[in-house]
């Protein structure tokens, strides 16, 4: 099984964002931790980050992986274009967030992606990604 782990806008800034929400890891450290976790479960990973909505859509709809773990950053809250891409990509997509989006500003409580994703894990920093991998392994 190969999982595509995607990170959207401003996640390249991890390590410099608010520690209480996002922790101290850089994106590279996060990707390494996720890669190691997945490897221990016998899962191969590929990583992709972009700040651009269109590039994220291109990758969601054109990849050779079996499933996607997606942190769409702020696009989560309003990108119907990404929601449409998830809906038609033909692969299970799991929504993840580092922070506890349900207990922050009101706009973060809204996700236009949740209805088209198979599951959602949030609020546990890198462990949210680990939970998404566990879900995909258990439900393949
Ligand atoms: C985020 C939460 C979003 O609200 C925010 O815009 C992000 C990161 C998270 O991982 O907690 O950029 O998706």
CSV table of C-alpha atoms and ligand atoms in Angstrom, one decimal:
chain,number,residue,atom,x,y,z
A,1,UNK,CA,0.0,0.0,0.0
A,2,UNK,CA,1.3,3.5,-0.9
A,3,UNK,CA,-0.1,6.6,0.8
A,4,UNK,CA,0.2,10.1,-0.6
A,5,UNK,CA,0.6,12.6,2.3
A,6,UNK,CA,-0.3,16.1,1.2
A,7,UNK,CA,0.1,19.4,3.0
A,8,UNK,CA,-1.4,22.6,1.8
A,9,UNK,CA,-0.8,26.3,2.4
A,10,UNK,CA,1.6,27.6,5.0
A,11,UNK,CA,2.5,24.1,6.2
A,12,UNK,CA,6.0,24.6,4.8
A,13,UNK,CA,6.3,27.1,7.6
A,14,UNK,CA,5.9,24.5,10.4
A,15,UNK,CA,8.5,25.1,13.1
A,16,UNK,CA,7.7,28.9,12.9
A,17,UNK,CA,4.0,28.7,13.4
A,18,UNK,CA,2.2,29.0,16.7
A,19,UNK,CA,3.7,26.3,18.9
A,20,UNK,CA,0.5,25.7,21.0
A,21,UNK,CA,-1.4,24.7,17.8
A,22,UNK,CA,1.3,23.3,15.6
A,23,UNK,CA,4.1,22.1,17.8
A,24,UNK,CA,7.8,22.6,17.1
A,25,UNK,CA,8.5,20.2,14.2
A,26,UNK,CA,9.5,21.5,10.8
A,27,UNK,CA,7.6,20.0,7.8
A,28,UNK,CA,10.7,17.9,7.0
A,29,UNK,CA,10.7,16.5,10.5
A,30,UNK,CA,7.0,15.8,10.4
A,31,UNK,CA,7.4,14.1,7.0
A,32,UNK,CA,10.2,12.0,8.4
A,33,UNK,CA,8.2,11.0,11.4
A,34,UNK,CA,5.2,10.1,9.3
A,35,UNK,CA,7.4,8.1,6.8
A,36,UNK,CA,9.0,6.1,9.7
A,37,UNK,CA,5.6,5.4,11.3
A,38,UNK,CA,4.1,4.2,8.0
A,39,UNK,CA,7.2,2.1,7.2
A,40,UNK,CA,6.8,0.3,10.5
A,41,UNK,CA,3.3,-0.6,9.3
A,42,UNK,CA,4.6,-1.8,6.0
A,43,UNK,CA,3.2,1.2,4.2
A,44,UNK,CA,5.1,3.2,1.5
A,45,UNK,CA,4.7,7.0,1.5
A,46,UNK,CA,5.0,9.9,-0.9
A,47,UNK,CA,5.0,13.5,0.3
A,48,UNK,CA,3.7,16.7,-1.5
A,49,UNK,CA,3.3,20.3,-0.2
A,50,UNK,CA,2.0,23.2,-2.1
A,51,UNK,CA,0.5,26.6,-1.3
A,52,UNK,CA,-1.4,26.6,-4.5
A,53,UNK,CA,-5.0,25.3,-4.7
A,54,UNK,CA,-4.6,24.2,-8.4
A,55,UNK,CA,-1.4,22.3,-7.7
A,56,UNK,CA,-3.1,20.5,-4.8
A,57,UNK,CA,-6.0,19.6,-7.1
A,58,UNK,CA,-3.7,18.4,-9.8
A,59,UNK,CA,-1.9,16.1,-7.3
A,60,UNK,CA,-5.2,14.8,-5.8
A,61,UNK,CA,-6.5,13.8,-9.2
A,62,UNK,CA,-3.2,12.7,-10.8
A,63,UNK,CA,-1.1,10.3,-8.6
A,64,UNK,CA,-0.3,6.6,-8.4
A,65,UNK,CA,-1.0,6.1,-4.7
A,66,UNK,CA,-3.7,4.0,-3.2
A,67,UNK,CA,-5.0,6.6,-0.7
A,68,UNK,CA,-4.4,10.2,0.4
A,69,UNK,CA,-3.8,11.8,3.8
A,70,UNK,CA,-4.6,15.5,3.3
A,71,UNK,CA,-4.0,18.5,5.5
A,72,UNK,CA,-5.4,21.2,3.2
A,73,UNK,CA,-4.6,24.0,5.7
A,74,UNK,CA,-7.0,27.0,5.4
A,75,UNK,CA,-8.4,25.7,2.1
A,76,UNK,CA,-10.2,23.1,4.3
A,77,UNK,CA,-12.6,25.8,5.3
A,78,UNK,CA,-13.7,27.1,1.9
A,79,UNK,CA,-12.3,25.3,-1.1
A,80,UNK,CA,-15.2,23.6,-2.9
A,81,UNK,CA,-12.7,23.1,-5.8
A,82,UNK,CA,-10.6,20.8,-3.5
A,83,UNK,CA,-13.8,19.1,-2.3
A,84,UNK,CA,-14.8,18.4,-5.9
A,85,UNK,CA,-11.3,16.9,-6.6
A,86,UNK,CA,-11.6,14.6,-3.6
A,87,UNK,CA,-15.0,13.5,-4.6
A,88,UNK,CA,-14.0,12.5,-8.1
A,89,UNK,CA,-10.5,11.2,-7.5
A,90,UNK,CA,-11.7,7.7,-6.9
A,91,UNK,CA,-9.4,7.1,-3.8
A,92,UNK,CA,-10.0,7.3,-0.1
A,93,UNK,CA,-9.0,10.7,1.3
A,94,UNK,CA,-8.5,11.2,5.0
A,95,UNK,CA,-8.6,14.8,6.4
A,96,UNK,CA,-6.0,15.6,9.0
A,97,UNK,CA,-5.1,18.7,11.1
A,98,UNK,CA,-2.3,19.2,13.5
A,99,UNK,CA,-4.4,21.6,15.7
A,100,UNK,CA,-7.7,21.2,17.5
A,101,UNK,CA,-9.8,22.9,14.8
A,102,UNK,CA,-13.0,22.3,16.7
A,103,UNK,CA,-11.8,24.5,19.6
A,104,UNK,CA,-10.3,27.5,17.8
A,105,UNK,CA,-11.8,30.3,15.9
A,106,UNK,CA,-15.3,29.7,14.5
A,107,UNK,CA,-14.2,29.7,10.8
A,108,UNK,CA,-11.9,26.7,11.6
A,109,UNK,CA,-14.9,24.6,12.8
A,110,UNK,CA,-16.2,24.6,9.2
A,111,UNK,CA,-14.7,22.0,6.8
A,112,UNK,CA,-16.1,21.8,3.3
A,113,UNK,CA,-13.9,18.7,2.9
A,114,UNK,CA,-15.3,16.5,5.7
A,115,UNK,CA,-18.4,15.4,3.7
A,116,UNK,CA,-16.2,13.9,0.9
A,117,UNK,CA,-13.5,12.5,3.1
A,118,UNK,CA,-13.5,9.0,4.6
A,119,UNK,CA,-12.4,10.1,8.1
A,120,UNK,CA,-11.0,13.1,9.9
A,121,UNK,CA,-8.3,13.2,12.6
A,122,UNK,CA,-7.2,16.4,14.3
A,123,UNK,CA,-5.9,18.0,17.4
A,124,UNK,CA,-3.0,15.6,18.1
A,125,UNK,CA,-0.2,17.3,16.1
A,126,UNK,CA,1.8,14.6,14.2
A,127,UNK,CA,-0.3,11.9,15.9
A,128,UNK,CA,-3.2,13.0,13.7
A,129,UNK,CA,-1.3,11.8,10.7
A,130,UNK,CA,-0.4,8.5,12.5
A,131,UNK,CA,-4.1,8.0,13.2
A,132,UNK,CA,-4.9,8.5,9.5
A,133,UNK,CA,-2.4,5.9,8.5
A,134,UNK,CA,-3.8,3.5,11.1
A,135,UNK,CA,-7.3,4.1,9.7
A,136,UNK,CA,-6.2,3.4,6.1
A,137,UNK,CA,-4.3,0.2,7.2
A,138,UNK,CA,-7.3,-1.1,9.1
A,139,UNK,CA,-9.7,-0.3,6.4
A,140,UNK,CA,-7.9,-1.2,3.2
B,1,LIG,C1,-4.5,23.3,10.0
B,1,LIG,C2,-5.7,24.1,10.6
B,1,LIG,C3,-6.1,25.2,9.6
B,1,LIG,O1,-7.2,25.9,10.2
B,1,LIG,C4,-5.0,26.2,9.3
B,1,LIG,O2,-5.4,27.1,8.4
B,1,LIG,C5,-3.8,25.5,8.9
B,1,LIG,C6,-3.4,24.2,9.5
B,1,LIG,C7,-4.0,22.3,11.0
B,1,LIG,O3,-3.2,21.5,10.6
B,1,LIG,O4,-4.3,22.4,12.2
B,1,LIG,O5,-3.0,26.0,8.1
B,1,LIG,O6,-5.0,22.6,8.9
